[in-house]
Amino acid sequence: MNLNSLKMFKEFVYADLFRHSGSTGLRIFLKSYFKIPGFRYMFWFRAVNYCVNVNAVLALIARARLRHYTFKYGIMIPYTTQIDKGFYIGHFSCIVISSEVVIGKNVNISQGVTIGKSFRGERQGAAVIGDEVYIAPGAKIVGKIIIGRNVAIGANAVVIKDVPENSVAGGIPAKIISMNGAEGYINNKV
């Protein structure tokens, strides 16, 4: 997302904060920033997206902080990745997302998740992930895949085909195992 105003930057940061803590405010922000690694990472991700449009020096500082947390937490999400409001990183470590992926609103992601780009075949490209999607630990989404709205991807699933709205996918390769969606997994929606 291109955060080109301070108002928009605050809106995205507070949406991420609400997803992590269920409320907003300065006290909650400070508590979450120092206690929740996923929120801290996303704060710097949003800061880079804002600063690249505002000030080159601030952008360099923000990119250095984001890079620091990339190594510290094992989360590799390039700042050019399009991530909408309310992104929730449940547990940090071993999260890799391609810069070409597009992620919708209120998405939960867990540790060990890879959302990568395919360089050949009919699925050449990167995924588009809809709103209110839960991606469980260890899941892999590879190639130009469309994940519909209100979808749950099971633990260690390998998704290589589109997943329709309101479904649950699991297995290797992932198959639709129910039509219950992500209900109950996505809390504190924005």
Tab-separated table of C-alpha atoms in Angstrom:
chain	number	residue	atom	x	y	z
A	1	MET	CA	0.000	0.000	0.000
A	2	ASN	CA	1.201	3.472	-0.822
A	3	LEU	CA	0.861	5.467	2.420
A	4	ASN	CA	1.174	9.006	1.100
A	5	SER	CA	-0.229	10.958	4.061
A	6	LEU	CA	0.335	11.003	7.809
A	7	LYS	CA	-3.385	10.387	8.327
A	8	MET	CA	-3.245	7.250	6.184
A	9	PHE	CA	-0.085	6.042	7.977
A	10	LYS	CA	-1.792	6.414	11.374
A	11	GLU	CA	-4.919	4.700	10.080
A	12	PHE	CA	-2.948	1.633	8.942
A	13	VAL	CA	-0.812	1.475	12.115
A	14	TYR	CA	-3.873	1.735	14.363
A	15	ALA	CA	-5.700	-0.907	12.302
A	16	ASP	CA	-2.745	-3.290	12.784
A	17	LEU	CA	-2.662	-2.357	16.484
A	18	PHE	CA	-6.382	-3.085	16.864
A	19	ARG	CA	-5.932	-6.498	15.255
A	20	HIS	CA	-3.158	-7.371	17.740
A	21	SER	CA	-4.581	-5.906	20.949
A	22	GLY	CA	-8.312	-5.301	20.443
A	23	SER	CA	-8.024	-1.595	21.230
A	24	THR	CA	-6.003	1.498	20.369
A	25	GLY	CA	-4.462	4.467	22.130
A	26	LEU	CA	-0.971	5.597	23.058
A	27	ARG	CA	-0.663	3.319	26.103
A	28	ILE	CA	-1.777	0.251	24.139
A	29	PHE	CA	0.504	1.273	21.257
A	30	LEU	CA	3.577	1.461	23.501
A	31	LYS	CA	2.729	-1.783	25.289
A	32	SER	CA	2.166	-3.605	21.988
A	33	TYR	CA	5.241	-2.090	20.341
A	34	PHE	CA	7.524	-3.380	23.098
A	35	LYS	CA	5.786	-6.727	23.715
A	36	ILE	CA	4.512	-7.941	20.326
A	37	PRO	CA	7.228	-8.570	17.717
A	38	GLY	CA	4.733	-8.938	14.860
A	39	PHE	CA	3.238	-5.534	15.593
A	40	ARG	CA	6.675	-3.920	15.912
A	41	TYR	CA	7.683	-5.361	12.537
A	42	MET	CA	4.509	-4.093	10.891
A	43	PHE	CA	4.963	-0.645	12.438
A	44	TRP	CA	8.325	-0.300	10.677
A	45	PHE	CA	6.895	-1.815	7.494
A	46	ARG	CA	4.196	0.896	7.498
A	47	ALA	CA	6.774	3.561	8.456
A	48	VAL	CA	8.896	2.734	5.407
A	49	ASN	CA	5.811	2.863	3.166
A	50	TYR	CA	5.024	6.306	4.528
A	51	CYS	CA	8.570	7.718	4.593
A	52	VAL	CA	9.474	6.789	1.001
A	53	ASN	CA	6.787	9.258	-0.084
A	54	VAL	CA	7.745	11.994	2.368
A	55	ASN	CA	11.451	12.216	3.139
A	56	ALA	CA	14.454	10.304	1.764
A	57	VAL	CA	16.451	10.546	5.003
A	58	LEU	CA	13.549	9.275	7.116
A	59	ALA	CA	13.022	6.509	4.549
A	60	LEU	CA	16.641	5.361	4.956
A	61	ILE	CA	16.295	5.295	8.743
A	62	ALA	CA	12.984	3.414	8.582
A	63	ARG	CA	14.396	0.923	6.061
A	64	ALA	CA	17.384	0.299	8.358
A	65	ARG	CA	15.021	-0.432	11.286
A	66	LEU	CA	12.876	-2.721	9.132
A	67	ARG	CA	16.006	-4.567	7.979
A	68	HIS	CA	17.124	-4.920	11.599
A	69	TYR	CA	13.797	-6.522	12.533
A	70	THR	CA	13.889	-8.693	9.412
A	71	PHE	CA	17.012	-10.381	10.774
A	72	LYS	CA	15.987	-10.258	14.430
A	73	TYR	CA	12.553	-11.836	13.920
A	74	GLY	CA	13.093	-13.885	10.765
A	75	ILE	CA	10.345	-12.071	8.869
A	76	MET	CA	11.097	-11.121	5.289
A	77	ILE	CA	8.385	-8.951	3.789
A	78	PRO	CA	9.742	-6.367	1.334
A	79	TYR	CA	8.285	-2.922	1.971
A	80	THR	CA	6.984	-2.865	-1.621
A	81	THR	CA	4.565	-5.709	-0.846
A	82	GLN	CA	0.945	-4.515	-0.960
A	83	ILE	CA	-0.635	-5.273	2.416
A	84	ASP	CA	-3.972	-3.744	3.365
A	85	LYS	CA	-5.088	-2.708	6.883
A	86	GLY	CA	-5.277	-5.062	9.815
A	87	PHE	CA	-2.366	-7.396	9.068
A	88	TYR	CA	-1.754	-9.760	11.979
A	89	ILE	CA	1.464	-11.713	12.519
A	90	GLY	CA	0.590	-14.252	15.202
A	91	HIS	CA	4.041	-15.684	15.824
A	92	PHE	CA	7.265	-14.499	14.268
A	93	SER	CA	10.052	-16.491	12.577
A	94	CYS	CA	10.561	-17.959	9.141
A	95	ILE	CA	7.952	-15.813	7.363
A	96	VAL	CA	8.818	-15.043	3.742
A	97	ILE	CA	6.518	-13.114	1.400
A	98	SER	CA	7.317	-12.077	-2.167
A	99	SER	CA	7.272	-8.385	-3.009
A	100	GLU	CA	4.694	-9.052	-5.731
A	101	VAL	CA	2.075	-10.578	-3.433
A	102	VAL	CA	-1.110	-8.587	-2.790
A	103	ILE	CA	-2.720	-9.123	0.631
A	104	GLY	CA	-6.202	-7.931	1.612
A	105	LYS	CA	-7.674	-6.633	4.870
A	106	ASN	CA	-7.705	-8.538	8.177
A	107	VAL	CA	-5.290	-11.288	7.212
A	108	ASN	CA	-3.663	-13.512	9.854
A	109	ILE	CA	-0.313	-15.110	9.133
A	110	SER	CA	1.584	-17.580	11.309
A	111	GLN	CA	5.175	-18.720	11.677
A	112	GLY	CA	6.858	-20.703	8.936
A	113	VAL	CA	4.649	-19.319	6.150
A	114	THR	CA	6.018	-18.746	2.659
A	115	ILE	CA	4.062	-16.894	-0.010
A	116	GLY	CA	6.293	-17.029	-3.036
A	117	LYS	CA	6.452	-16.259	-6.700
A	118	SER	CA	6.612	-18.897	-9.417
A	119	PHE	CA	8.893	-18.187	-12.346
A	120	ARG	CA	7.504	-20.717	-14.815
A	121	GLY	CA	4.400	-22.572	-15.903
A	122	GLU	CA	0.784	-21.467	-16.065
A	123	ARG	CA	0.920	-20.128	-12.490
A	124	GLN	CA	3.875	-17.824	-13.165
A	125	GLY	CA	3.604	-14.834	-10.825
A	126	ALA	CA	2.569	-14.182	-7.219
A	127	ALA	CA	-0.554	-14.698	-5.110
A	128	VAL	CA	-3.473	-12.391	-4.494
A	129	ILE	CA	-4.933	-13.011	-1.045
A	130	GLY	CA	-8.427	-11.775	-0.221
A	131	ASP	CA	-9.815	-10.190	2.937
A	132	GLU	CA	-10.189	-12.087	6.224
A	133	VAL	CA	-7.863	-14.969	5.422
A	134	TYR	CA	-6.167	-17.155	8.037
A	135	ILE	CA	-2.881	-18.784	7.021
A	136	ALA	CA	-1.799	-21.449	9.528
A	137	PRO	CA	1.789	-22.324	10.549
A	138	GLY	CA	4.016	-23.789	7.871
A	139	ALA	CA	1.662	-23.118	4.954
A	140	LYS	CA	3.197	-22.502	1.533
A	141	ILE	CA	1.435	-20.584	-1.239
A	142	VAL	CA	3.361	-20.663	-4.487
A	143	GLY	CA	2.629	-18.962	-7.792
A	144	LYS	CA	-0.165	-16.858	-9.213
A	145	ILE	CA	-2.845	-18.148	-6.890
A	146	ILE	CA	-6.063	-16.392	-5.951
A	147	ILE	CA	-7.129	-16.985	-2.362
A	148	GLY	CA	-10.734	-15.873	-1.922
A	149	ARG	CA	-12.282	-13.937	0.945
A	150	ASN	CA	-12.888	-15.672	4.317
A	151	VAL	CA	-10.544	-18.605	3.685
A	152	ALA	CA	-8.541	-20.727	6.127
A	153	ILE	CA	-5.349	-22.397	4.905
A	154	GLY	CA	-4.411	-25.362	7.106
A	155	ALA	CA	-1.087	-26.030	8.795
A	156	ASN	CA	1.683	-27.158	6.426
A	157	ALA	CA	-0.640	-26.950	3.410
A	158	VAL	CA	0.978	-26.410	0.017
A	159	VAL	CA	-1.366	-24.282	-2.075
A	160	ILE	CA	-0.734	-24.468	-5.821
A	161	LYS	CA	-4.290	-23.831	-7.084
A	162	ASP	CA	-6.909	-21.135	-6.482
A	163	VAL	CA	-8.965	-21.392	-3.287
A	164	PRO	CA	-12.600	-20.186	-3.488
A	165	GLU	CA	-14.242	-17.879	-0.940
A	166	ASN	CA	-15.506	-19.255	2.396
A	167	SER	CA	-13.492	-22.455	2.239
A	168	VAL	CA	-10.855	-24.343	4.201
A	169	ALA	CA	-7.900	-25.810	2.311
A	170	GLY	CA	-5.392	-28.310	3.664
A	171	GLY	CA	-2.959	-31.016	2.630
A	172	ILE	CA	-0.134	-31.439	0.129
A	173	PRO	CA	-1.161	-30.350	-2.445
A	174	ALA	CA	-3.943	-28.400	-0.754
A	175	LYS	CA	-7.518	-29.445	-1.416
A	176	ILE	CA	-10.804	-27.956	-0.227
A	177	ILE	CA	-11.714	-29.858	2.930
A	178	SER	CA	-14.746	-27.834	4.053
A	179	MET	CA	-16.761	-24.714	3.348
A	180	ASN	CA	-16.558	-23.322	6.909
A	181	GLY	CA	-14.154	-20.510	5.993
A	182	ALA	CA	-12.029	-18.627	8.509
A	183	GLU	CA	-14.824	-17.945	10.979
A	184	GLY	CA	-13.409	-17.826	14.503
A	185	TYR	CA	-9.808	-17.315	13.369
A	186	ILE	CA	-10.076	-13.635	12.448
A	187	ASN	CA	-10.659	-11.515	15.552
A	188	ASN	CA	-10.734	-7.730	16.028
A	189	LYS	CA	-11.679	-6.969	12.434
A	190	VAL	CA	-11.157	-3.449	11.136
